[in-house]
Short mmCIF file of C-alpha atoms in Angstrom, two decimals:
data_model
loop_
_atom_site.label_atom_id
_atom_site.label_comp_id
_atom_site.label_asym_id
_atom_site.label_seq_id
_atom_site.Cartn_x
_atom_site.Cartn_y
_atom_site.Cartn_z
CA MET K 1331 -3.54 -14.95 25.40
CA PRO K 1332 -0.30 -16.37 26.92
CA GLU K 1333 -1.97 -19.55 28.27
CA GLU K 1334 -3.55 -20.36 24.92
CA SER K 1335 -0.58 -19.64 22.71
CA LYS K 1336 1.64 -21.97 25.13
CA VAL K 1337 -0.79 -24.88 24.61
CA SER K 1338 -0.83 -24.41 20.73
CA ALA K 1339 2.77 -24.21 20.58
CA ALA K 1340 3.31 -27.23 22.60
CA SER K 1341 0.90 -29.26 20.54
CA ALA K 1342 2.22 -28.05 17.17
CA HIS K 1343 5.97 -28.58 17.77
CA THR K 1344 8.24 -30.53 20.20
CA VAL K 1345 9.40 -27.46 22.29
CA SER K 1346 12.65 -26.05 21.27
CA SER K 1347 14.15 -22.57 21.12
CA TYR K 1348 13.66 -22.52 17.31
CA ASP K 1349 9.99 -23.27 17.89
CA GLU K 1350 9.67 -20.60 20.32
CA GLU K 1351 11.17 -18.12 18.02
CA LEU K 1352 8.58 -19.29 15.22
CA GLN K 1353 5.84 -18.88 17.76
CA TYR K 1354 7.07 -15.50 18.81
CA LEU K 1355 6.23 -14.41 15.23
CA VAL K 1356 2.65 -15.92 15.30
CA ARG K 1357 1.93 -14.38 18.57
CA ARG K 1358 3.28 -10.96 17.62
CA ILE K 1359 1.25 -10.99 14.51
CA SER K 1360 -1.95 -12.07 16.16
CA GLU K 1361 -1.36 -9.20 18.78
CA MET K 1362 -0.81 -6.66 15.99
CA GLY K 1363 -3.85 -7.84 14.18
CA GLY K 1364 -5.76 -7.24 17.34
CA VAL K 1365 -4.56 -3.59 17.62
CA ALA K 1366 -5.17 -2.94 13.89
CA GLU K 1367 -8.61 -4.18 14.20
CA ARG K 1368 -9.31 -2.10 17.19
CA MET K 1369 -7.83 1.04 15.49
CA VAL K 1370 -10.25 0.57 12.57
CA GLU K 1371 -13.29 -0.04 14.73
CA GLN K 1372 -12.44 3.14 16.80
CA SER K 1373 -11.39 5.37 13.84
CA VAL K 1374 -14.98 4.90 12.36
CA HIS K 1375 -16.68 5.41 15.75
CA ALA K 1376 -14.65 8.59 16.23
CA LEU K 1377 -15.61 9.77 12.86
CA VAL K 1378 -19.39 9.11 13.27
CA ASN K 1379 -19.59 10.52 16.74
CA SER K 1380 -17.06 13.40 16.26
CA ASP K 1381 -15.05 11.87 19.19
CA HIS K 1382 -11.78 13.87 19.32
CA SER K 1383 -10.12 12.15 22.07
CA LEU K 1384 -10.98 8.67 20.61
CA SER K 1385 -9.42 9.87 17.12
CA GLN K 1386 -6.21 11.01 19.19
CA LYS K 1387 -6.00 7.46 20.57
CA VAL K 1388 -5.94 5.98 17.21
CA ILE K 1389 -3.52 8.27 15.79
CA SER K 1390 -1.16 7.53 18.71
CA ASP K 1391 -1.89 3.75 18.64
CA ASP K 1392 -0.48 3.78 15.10
CA LEU K 1393 2.95 3.85 16.65
CA LEU K 1394 2.37 0.37 18.35
CA VAL K 1395 1.64 -1.17 15.00
CA ASP K 1396 4.75 0.49 13.40
CA GLU K 1397 6.86 -0.83 16.37
CA ALA K 1398 5.34 -4.31 16.15
CA GLU K 1399 6.08 -4.52 12.36
CA ARG K 1400 9.78 -3.56 13.13
CA GLN K 1401 10.09 -6.21 15.74
CA ILE K 1402 8.45 -8.86 13.43
CA ASP K 1403 10.77 -7.92 10.63
CA GLU K 1404 13.98 -7.92 12.85
CA LYS K 1405 13.01 -11.25 14.31
CA ALA K 1406 12.16 -12.79 10.89
CA VAL K 1407 15.41 -11.88 9.45
CA LEU K 1408 17.25 -12.99 12.62
CA ILE K 1409 15.62 -16.39 12.53
CA ILE K 1410 16.43 -17.01 8.96
CA ALA K 1411 20.16 -16.00 9.27
CA ARG K 1412 20.43 -18.29 12.41
CA ARG K 1413 18.33 -21.11 11.73
CA GLN K 1414 18.78 -21.58 8.06
CA PRO K 1415 15.21 -22.74 7.86
CA MET K 1416 13.81 -25.50 5.50
CA ALA K 1417 11.54 -24.53 2.66
CA SER K 1418 8.13 -24.74 4.61
CA ASP K 1419 9.41 -22.71 7.62
CA LEU K 1420 10.92 -20.36 5.27
CA ARG K 1421 7.55 -19.66 3.59
CA ASP K 1422 6.26 -19.03 7.07
CA ILE K 1423 8.84 -16.57 8.05
CA ILE K 1424 8.67 -14.76 4.70
CA GLY K 1425 4.87 -14.72 5.04
CA SER K 1426 4.95 -13.19 8.60
CA ILE K 1427 6.85 -10.27 6.98
CA ARG K 1428 4.26 -9.88 4.37
CA ILE K 1429 1.35 -10.03 6.76
CA ALA K 1430 3.02 -7.54 9.12
CA ALA K 1431 3.39 -4.98 6.41
CA ASP K 1432 -0.33 -5.35 5.39
CA LEU K 1433 -1.25 -5.02 9.09
CA GLU K 1434 1.05 -1.88 9.25
CA ARG K 1435 -0.90 -0.40 6.30
CA ILE K 1436 -4.23 -1.15 7.90
CA GLY K 1437 -3.04 0.83 10.97
CA ASP K 1438 -2.07 3.66 8.62
CA MET K 1439 -5.55 3.60 7.14
CA ALA K 1440 -7.18 3.83 10.51
CA LYS K 1441 -4.96 6.61 11.48
CA ASN K 1442 -5.95 8.44 8.22
CA ILE K 1443 -9.44 8.06 8.95
CA ALA K 1444 -8.91 9.33 12.48
CA LYS K 1445 -7.33 12.46 11.30
CA ARG K 1446 -10.26 13.54 9.12
CA VAL K 1447 -12.67 13.69 12.14
CA ILE K 1448 -12.59 17.50 12.44
CA ALA K 1449 -12.86 17.98 8.66
CA VAL K 1450 -16.00 15.89 8.58
CA GLU K 1451 -17.54 17.33 11.43
CA GLY K 1452 -19.30 20.12 9.72
CA LEU K 1453 -21.31 17.91 7.56
CA GLY K 1454 -24.05 17.18 10.02
CA GLN K 1455 -23.87 13.49 9.19
CA PRO K 1456 -26.80 12.72 7.13
CA LYS K 1457 -28.12 9.12 8.35
CA LYS K 1458 -27.80 7.54 4.93
CA LEU K 1459 -24.03 8.39 4.46
CA VAL K 1460 -23.29 7.25 7.98
CA ARG K 1461 -25.13 4.01 7.57
CA GLY K 1462 -23.37 3.19 4.35
CA LEU K 1463 -19.99 3.99 6.03
CA GLU K 1464 -20.72 1.90 8.89
CA HIS K 1465 -21.90 -0.96 6.78
CA LEU K 1466 -18.70 -0.95 4.82
CA THR K 1467 -16.66 -0.81 8.00
CA GLU K 1468 -18.55 -3.87 9.29
CA LEU K 1469 -17.57 -5.86 6.12
CA ALA K 1470 -14.16 -4.82 6.27
CA LEU K 1471 -13.77 -5.72 10.01
CA ASN K 1472 -15.41 -9.12 9.33
CA GLN K 1473 -12.93 -9.77 6.59
CA LEU K 1474 -10.01 -8.60 8.95
CA LYS K 1475 -11.32 -10.76 11.87
CA ASP K 1476 -11.82 -13.84 9.57
CA VAL K 1477 -8.38 -13.53 8.09
CA LEU K 1478 -6.97 -13.37 11.56
CA ASP K 1479 -8.71 -16.37 12.50
CA ALA K 1480 -7.63 -18.14 9.26
CA TYR K 1481 -4.04 -17.18 10.15
CA SER K 1482 -4.29 -18.64 13.83
CA ASN K 1483 -5.81 -21.83 12.37
CA ARG K 1484 -3.47 -22.01 9.44
CA SER K 1485 -6.53 -22.70 7.27
CA PRO K 1486 -6.08 -21.96 3.49
CA GLU K 1487 -9.76 -22.85 3.12
CA ALA K 1488 -10.83 -20.01 5.45
CA ALA K 1489 -8.36 -17.72 3.77
CA SER K 1490 -10.00 -18.50 0.32
CA ILE K 1491 -13.35 -17.62 1.59
CA VAL K 1492 -12.02 -14.26 2.77
CA ARG K 1493 -10.52 -13.75 -0.71
CA GLU K 1494 -13.71 -14.53 -2.61
CA ARG K 1495 -15.65 -12.10 -0.32
CA ASP K 1496 -13.77 -8.94 -1.22
CA GLU K 1497 -16.24 -8.31 -4.17
CA GLU K 1498 -18.85 -7.34 -1.70
CA ILE K 1499 -16.93 -4.64 -0.21
CA ASP K 1500 -16.18 -3.22 -3.69
CA ALA K 1501 -19.92 -3.05 -4.55
CA ILE K 1502 -20.81 -1.30 -1.20
CA TYR K 1503 -17.84 1.18 -1.75
CA THR K 1504 -19.03 1.88 -5.37
CA SER K 1505 -22.70 2.76 -4.25
CA LEU K 1506 -21.24 4.96 -1.25
CA PHE K 1507 -18.94 6.73 -3.91
CA ARG K 1508 -22.08 7.56 -5.98
CA GLU K 1509 -24.01 8.70 -2.93
CA LEU K 1510 -21.22 10.96 -1.91
CA LEU K 1511 -20.94 12.66 -5.23
CA THR K 1512 -24.65 13.23 -5.34
CA TYR K 1513 -24.63 14.86 -1.91
CA MET K 1514 -21.89 17.08 -2.98
CA MET K 1515 -23.85 18.30 -5.99
CA GLU K 1516 -26.94 19.06 -3.92
CA ASP K 1517 -25.03 21.63 -2.07
CA PRO K 1518 -21.67 23.08 -2.40
CA ARG K 1519 -21.40 23.40 1.32
CA ASN K 1520 -21.01 19.50 1.63
CA ILE K 1521 -18.07 19.28 -0.77
CA THR K 1522 -15.21 19.52 1.64
CA ALA K 1523 -16.73 17.15 4.30
CA CYS K 1524 -17.77 14.67 1.47
CA THR K 1525 -14.31 14.77 -0.02
CA HIS K 1526 -12.92 13.67 3.27
CA LEU K 1527 -15.71 10.99 3.61
CA LEU K 1528 -14.76 9.77 0.30
CA PHE K 1529 -11.26 9.35 1.30
CA CYS K 1530 -12.45 7.56 4.47
CA ALA K 1531 -14.54 5.30 2.40
CA LYS K 1532 -11.49 4.58 0.08
CA ASN K 1533 -9.35 3.78 3.17
CA ILE K 1534 -11.88 1.30 4.39
CA GLU K 1535 -12.19 -0.23 0.92
CA ARG K 1536 -8.32 -0.57 0.85
CA ILE K 1537 -8.45 -2.23 4.39
CA GLY K 1538 -10.55 -4.94 2.55
CA ASP K 1539 -7.67 -5.27 0.06
CA HIS K 1540 -5.17 -5.69 2.75
CA ALA K 1541 -7.31 -8.47 4.45
CA THR K 1542 -7.36 -9.98 0.92
CA ASN K 1543 -3.54 -9.88 0.67
CA ILE K 1544 -3.14 -11.47 3.95
CA ALA K 1545 -5.57 -14.09 3.07
CA GLU K 1546 -3.12 -14.78 -0.07
CA SER K 1547 -0.14 -14.93 2.05
CA ILE K 1548 -1.82 -17.50 4.37
CA TYR K 1549 -2.67 -19.59 1.27
CA TYR K 1550 0.91 -19.30 0.20
CA MET K 1551 2.26 -20.20 3.62
CA THR K 1552 -0.06 -23.20 4.17
CA THR K 1553 -0.06 -24.77 0.73
CA GLY K 1554 3.17 -23.50 -0.94
CA THR K 1555 1.29 -22.43 -3.96
CA GLN K 1556 -0.28 -19.03 -5.17
CA PRO K 1557 -4.15 -18.98 -5.61
CA ASP K 1558 -4.83 -19.81 -9.19
CA ASN K 1559 -7.50 -17.31 -10.27
CA GLU K 1560 -6.53 -13.62 -10.57
CA ARG K 1561 -8.48 -11.33 -8.24
CA PRO K 1562 -8.65 -7.66 -9.37
CA LYS K 1563 -7.67 -5.40 -6.44
CA ASP K 1564 -8.98 -2.18 -7.83
CA ASP K 1565 -12.04 -0.57 -6.93
CA GLU K 1566 -14.65 -0.04 -9.50
CA THR K 1567 -15.27 3.48 -9.06
CA ALA K 1568 -12.72 4.69 -11.56
CA SER K 1569 -15.40 5.17 -14.24
CA VAL K 1570 -18.28 6.29 -11.82
CA SER K 1571 -19.92 9.44 -13.16
CA VAL K 1572 -22.75 11.37 -11.64
CA SER K 1573 -24.22 14.29 -13.43
CA ALA K 1574 -25.16 17.53 -11.69
CA LYS K 1575 -28.90 18.45 -11.97
CA MET H 751 20.53 -4.40 -21.14
CA PRO H 752 22.34 -8.04 -21.21
CA GLU H 753 25.72 -6.51 -22.07
CA GLU H 754 25.82 -3.97 -19.49
CA SER H 755 24.52 -6.22 -16.61
CA LYS H 756 27.20 -8.83 -17.54
CA VAL H 757 30.01 -6.23 -17.17
CA SER H 758 28.55 -4.90 -13.70
CA ALA H 759 28.11 -8.53 -12.52
CA ALA H 760 31.61 -9.29 -13.43
CA SER H 761 33.12 -6.35 -11.77
CA ALA H 762 31.11 -6.53 -8.57
CA HIS H 763 31.92 -10.26 -7.87
CA THR H 764 33.98 -13.14 -8.78
CA VAL H 765 31.72 -14.84 -11.17
CA SER H 766 29.80 -17.97 -9.60
CA SER H 767 26.16 -19.23 -9.92
CA TYR H 768 25.40 -17.81 -6.52
CA ASP H 769 26.46 -14.29 -7.65
CA GLU H 770 24.47 -14.79 -10.98
CA GLU H 771 21.36 -15.54 -8.87
CA LEU H 772 21.88 -12.36 -6.78
CA GLN H 773 22.55 -10.39 -9.90
CA TYR H 774 19.25 -11.70 -11.43
CA LEU H 775 17.36 -9.84 -8.62
CA VAL H 776 19.22 -6.73 -9.20
CA ARG H 777 18.60 -6.87 -12.92
CA ARG H 778 14.85 -7.78 -12.41
CA ILE H 779 14.32 -4.95 -10.01
CA SER H 780 15.95 -2.48 -12.31
CA GLU H 781 13.77 -3.72 -15.32
CA MET H 782 10.70 -3.54 -13.17
CA GLY H 783 11.31 -0.06 -12.02
CA GLY H 784 11.84 0.89 -15.54
CA VAL H 785 8.46 -0.44 -16.41
CA ALA H 786 6.74 1.20 -13.49
CA GLU H 787 8.34 4.62 -14.25
CA ARG H 788 7.16 4.44 -17.78
CA MET H 789 3.72 3.52 -16.67
CA VAL H 790 3.57 6.49 -14.27
CA GLU H 791 4.59 8.87 -17.00
CA GLN H 792 2.23 7.54 -19.64
CA SER H 793 -0.79 7.21 -17.24
CA VAL H 794 -0.72 11.00 -16.57
CA HIS H 795 0.12 11.69 -20.23
CA ALA H 796 -3.00 9.79 -21.19
CA LEU H 797 -5.04 11.55 -18.60
CA VAL H 798 -3.99 14.94 -19.65
CA ASN H 799 -4.32 14.21 -23.37
CA SER H 800 -7.46 12.06 -23.07
CA ASP H 801 -5.44 9.23 -24.96
CA HIS H 802 -7.58 6.16 -24.55
CA SER H 803 -5.08 3.77 -26.22
CA LEU H 804 -2.24 4.87 -24.24
CA SER H 805 -4.41 4.28 -20.93
CA GLN H 806 -5.12 0.80 -22.29
CA LYS H 807 -1.60 0.08 -22.70
CA VAL H 808 -0.75 1.24 -19.10
CA ILE H 809 -3.59 -1.01 -17.59
CA SER H 810 -2.06 -3.88 -19.60
CA ASP H 811 1.35 -3.15 -18.72
CA ASP H 812 0.42 -3.60 -15.16
CA LEU H 813 0.43 -7.54 -15.77
CA LEU H 814 4.25 -7.12 -16.44
CA VAL H 815 4.79 -5.50 -13.01
CA ASP H 816 2.71 -8.13 -11.36
CA GLU H 817 4.70 -10.96 -12.94
CA ALA H 818 7.90 -9.32 -12.20
CA GLU H 819 7.04 -9.29 -8.58
CA ARG H 820 6.01 -12.90 -8.56
CA GLN H 821 9.30 -13.88 -10.26
CA ILE H 822 11.49 -11.68 -7.89
CA ASP H 823 9.76 -13.35 -4.93
CA GLU H 824 10.13 -16.84 -6.16
CA LYS H 825 13.59 -16.32 -6.84
CA ALA H 826 14.47 -14.69 -3.59
CA VAL H 827 12.95 -17.33 -1.55
CA LEU H 828 14.67 -20.04 -3.60
CA ILE H 829 18.11 -18.30 -3.14
CA ILE H 830 17.49 -18.14 0.74
CA ALA H 831 16.36 -21.77 0.79
CA ARG H 832 19.16 -23.09 -1.36
CA ARG H 833 22.21 -20.78 -0.47
CA GLN H 834 21.57 -20.11 3.29
CA PRO H 835 23.03 -16.47 2.67
CA MET H 836 25.20 -14.66 5.32
CA ALA H 837 23.58 -11.54 7.00
CA SER H 838 24.52 -9.03 4.33
CA ASP H 839 23.30 -11.08 1.50
CA LEU H 840 20.05 -11.88 3.32
CA ARG H 841 19.33 -8.24 3.89
CA ASP H 842 19.85 -7.65 0.16
CA ILE H 843 17.51 -10.52 -0.74
CA ILE H 844 14.93 -9.47 1.76
CA GLY H 845 15.31 -5.99 0.50
CA SER H 846 14.48 -7.26 -2.89
CA ILE H 847 11.26 -8.74 -1.89
CA ARG H 848 10.33 -5.23 -0.21
CA ILE H 849 11.24 -3.05 -3.19
CA ALA H 850 9.52 -5.36 -5.49
CA ALA H 851 6.31 -4.93 -3.54
CA ASP H 852 6.62 -1.18 -3.65
CA LEU H 853 7.09 -0.98 -7.32
CA GLU H 854 4.27 -3.36 -7.79
CA ARG H 855 2.22 -0.88 -5.90
CA ILE H 856 3.53 1.96 -8.18
CA GLY H 857 2.30 0.17 -11.03
CA ASP H 858 -1.11 -0.35 -9.61
CA MET H 859 -1.33 3.55 -8.84
CA ALA H 860 -0.51 4.05 -12.55
CA LYS H 861 -3.09 1.82 -13.65
CA ASN H 862 -5.61 3.42 -11.35
CA ILE H 863 -4.75 6.80 -13.02
CA ALA H 864 -5.08 5.32 -16.54
CA LYS H 865 -8.49 3.89 -15.47
CA ARG H 866 -9.82 7.46 -14.76
CA VAL H 867 -8.99 8.78 -18.21
CA ILE H 868 -12.73 8.68 -19.36
CA ALA H 869 -14.10 9.99 -16.05
CA VAL H 870 -11.85 12.99 -16.31
CA GLU H 871 -12.30 13.77 -19.92
CA GLY H 872 -15.49 16.03 -19.31
CA LEU H 873 -13.72 18.58 -17.26
CA GLY H 874 -12.29 20.41 -20.33
CA GLN H 875 -9.01 20.49 -18.23
CA PRO H 876 -8.33 23.77 -16.83
CA LYS H 877 -4.63 24.75 -17.47
CA LYS H 878 -4.09 25.42 -13.73
CA LEU H 879 -5.19 21.99 -12.43
CA VAL H 880 -3.24 20.21 -15.31
CA ARG H 881 -0.20 22.16 -14.57
CA GLY H 882 -0.53 21.34 -10.96
CA LEU H 883 -0.88 17.60 -11.72
CA GLU H 884 2.23 17.54 -14.15
CA HIS H 885 4.16 19.29 -11.73
CA LEU H 886 3.35 16.70 -8.95
CA THR H 887 4.05 13.95 -11.46
CA GLU H 888 7.30 15.36 -12.40
CA LEU H 889 8.42 15.54 -8.76
CA ALA H 890 7.27 11.97 -8.02
CA LEU H 891 8.97 10.52 -11.25
CA ASN H 892 12.15 12.33 -10.26
CA GLN H 893 12.05 10.66 -6.97
CA LEU H 894 11.42 7.33 -8.52
CA LYS H 895 14.30 7.74 -11.04
CA ASP H 896 16.64 8.84 -8.28
CA VAL H 897 15.70 6.14 -5.93
CA LEU H 898 16.24 3.62 -8.70
CA ASP H 899 19.87 5.07 -9.49
CA ALA H 900 20.54 4.86 -5.57
CA TYR H 901 19.63 1.22 -5.98
CA SER H 902 21.86 0.48 -9.02
CA ASN H 903 24.66 2.36 -7.16
CA ARG H 904 24.03 1.05 -3.67
CA SER H 905 24.13 4.43 -2.38
CA PRO H 906 22.63 5.00 1.01
CA GLU H 907 23.47 8.73 0.77
CA ALA H 908 21.66 9.03 -2.59
CA ALA H 909 18.68 7.08 -0.76
CA SER H 910 18.69 9.48 2.23
CA ILE H 911 18.32 12.54 -0.22
CA VAL H 912 15.27 10.89 -1.83
CA ARG H 913 13.87 10.26 1.63
CA GLU H 914 14.30 13.94 2.66
CA ARG H 915 12.88 15.25 -0.38
CA ASP H 916 9.22 13.57 -0.04
CA GLU H 917 7.92 16.59 1.95
CA GLU H 918 8.00 18.61 -1.28
CA ILE H 919 5.50 16.35 -2.97
CA ASP H 920 3.16 16.59 0.07
CA ALA H 921 3.26 20.36 -0.13
CA ILE H 922 2.22 20.48 -3.75
CA TYR H 923 -0.35 17.81 -3.26
CA THR H 924 -1.80 19.88 -0.45
CA SER H 925 -2.07 22.80 -2.74
CA LEU H 926 -3.61 20.77 -5.57
CA PHE H 927 -6.19 19.38 -3.05
CA ARG H 928 -7.34 22.85 -2.22
CA GLU H 929 -7.55 23.99 -5.87
CA LEU H 930 -9.67 20.93 -6.83
CA LEU H 931 -11.99 21.57 -3.95
CA THR H 932 -12.46 25.20 -4.80
CA TYR H 933 -12.96 24.32 -8.52
CA MET H 934 -15.64 21.79 -7.43
CA MET H 935 -17.47 24.59 -5.40
CA GLU H 936 -17.44 26.91 -8.35
CA ASP H 937 -19.47 24.66 -10.43
CA PRO H 938 -21.27 21.33 -9.52
CA ARG H 939 -20.63 20.09 -12.94
CA ASN H 940 -17.06 19.75 -12.03
CA ILE H 941 -17.58 17.62 -9.20
CA THR H 942 -17.30 14.10 -10.78
CA ALA H 943 -14.19 14.96 -12.80
CA CYS H 944 -12.49 16.79 -9.91
CA THR H 945 -13.12 14.01 -7.48
CA HIS H 946 -11.36 11.55 -10.00
CA LEU H 947 -8.55 14.09 -10.37
CA LEU H 948 -8.28 14.17 -6.54
CA PHE H 949 -7.90 10.49 -6.71
CA CYS H 950 -5.30 10.57 -9.26
CA ALA H 951 -3.26 13.26 -7.36
CA LYS H 952 -3.51 11.01 -4.18
CA ASN H 953 -2.07 8.16 -6.28
CA ILE H 954 0.73 10.24 -7.46
CA GLU H 955 1.42 11.47 -3.82
CA ARG H 956 1.49 7.75 -2.79
CA ILE H 957 4.01 7.01 -5.61
CA GLY H 958 6.37 9.57 -3.77
CA ASP H 959 5.68 7.43 -0.46
CA HIS H 960 6.72 4.30 -2.22
CA ALA H 961 9.71 5.73 -3.59
CA THR H 962 10.60 6.71 0.06
CA ASN H 963 9.93 3.27 1.21
CA ILE H 964 12.27 1.94 -1.50
CA ALA H 965 14.80 4.61 -0.28
CA GLU H 966 14.34 3.16 3.24
CA SER H 967 14.96 -0.38 1.96
CA ILE H 968 18.08 0.69 0.21
CA TYR H 969 19.34 2.32 3.34
CA TYR H 970 18.85 -0.78 5.28
CA MET H 971 20.42 -3.08 2.74
CA THR H 972 23.42 -1.03 2.46
CA THR H 973 23.99 -0.17 6.06
CA GLY H 974 22.27 -2.80 8.12
CA THR H 975 20.39 -0.09 10.13
CA GLN H 976 17.18 1.80 9.86
CA PRO H 977 17.25 5.55 9.25
CA ASP H 978 17.03 7.22 12.68
CA ASN H 979 14.63 9.92 12.20
CA GLU H 980 10.85 9.28 11.85
CA ARG H 981 9.38 10.30 8.46
CA PRO H 982 5.59 10.83 8.61
CA LYS H 983 4.20 9.20 5.40
CA ASP H 984 0.64 10.73 5.59
CA ASP H 985 -0.38 13.52 3.51
CA GLU H 986 -1.31 16.63 5.11
CA THR H 987 -4.66 17.18 3.55
CA ALA H 988 -6.68 15.30 6.29
CA SER H 989 -7.57 18.64 7.73
CA VAL H 990 -7.65 20.97 4.81
CA SER H 991 -11.22 22.62 4.47
CA VAL H 992 -12.46 24.92 1.84
CA SER H 993 -15.58 27.01 2.23
CA ALA H 994 -18.10 27.54 -0.41
CA LYS H 995 -18.81 31.08 -1.08
#
């Protein structure tokens, strides 16, 4: 995307080395977001298809995301120290640090899913569970894509929409949680694999939460205020109980 | 602690309004750490003793931690904008934002444990599992206490010790994970409660990770460098498999 980012940098600011530094952060975060997105997609694909080499790729890609966070952090601190930015630029820079931290965690979640490929393999992958997990992943990936777009477009409205939509993910996660418990009760041989799938589902639900955190950071960066209404980040499975027959 | 903090502020800096602002961050983080510590302790106590009113207290205490993070963030950004701090103070201020984020997450973990009190109740709490969970909690709380001390004393050495010790928690978590799976296989009626206990154990293991993150922030704040050696933050249960008899 070098061409595109040059154009947007030129239109948004008069070109200066300070602007270039700020644009560096924007570009690195967009790239980092792209890598995290791909990792999530590939981790679930590896899980569903027992694709060991793909899961290895996801695990090693996590280093890219870690390194990106380190670079963004260092650059952010350097810019603040050197340029003594005004309030709105400062919000942007602090926002970059926050967003990079969320993206780094999303990379961790994808890696964690990829690591469970072997443990889940034995389950024989019942269609219903796989469909549920894929659906959950689709929703979380949409959230991640939309929030990265909101970031590129600096749109607090688009960020707010992402934030509101997190509930949908929580609802799907809760129903998947129930299904997995039921499946474990039906046959103890499913317990190990289903437990790992539960953690995978939890990771995907958390990816949705991180997308929501990013949405909140964008809102703060672009408006200077926090969103008013509280949004509970917890999943709702804490009280879910399924009885053995 | 007003008396104590006045004394330490006076001894560390010549008194000025800038120093007072920096001291405010230190004091708020120590207080926030104290609340998070208490929440973790009480959440597991509530879980083990089926104490519903204590679990409600932990759940509502989470608001204190959330509010503390908001205040620390706002103050930190304000100080940077107003005072245009030099590199070492800037590291301190950015470090405060990071540490507050980790403490906020620890509060979330404690709340999440507290919310599972009802779902776990039915298990009749086998001694071995309870002991395992309490032991894991003890280790995580020690890490948290020690890292908060390292923060008060600005000691990179003490922070490094915390960081090295995280492996112990991972090992206990892995063995608890196996025990819980085995217990589920023995009797399907244990599945729901054990699944919730698994998530509680995972939360405690994550508290250890956050203590380690804080240790890394302290190291960075006090030395200006990142610790050299990579420390894997993942748990090692991703490949654990227990077979049904």
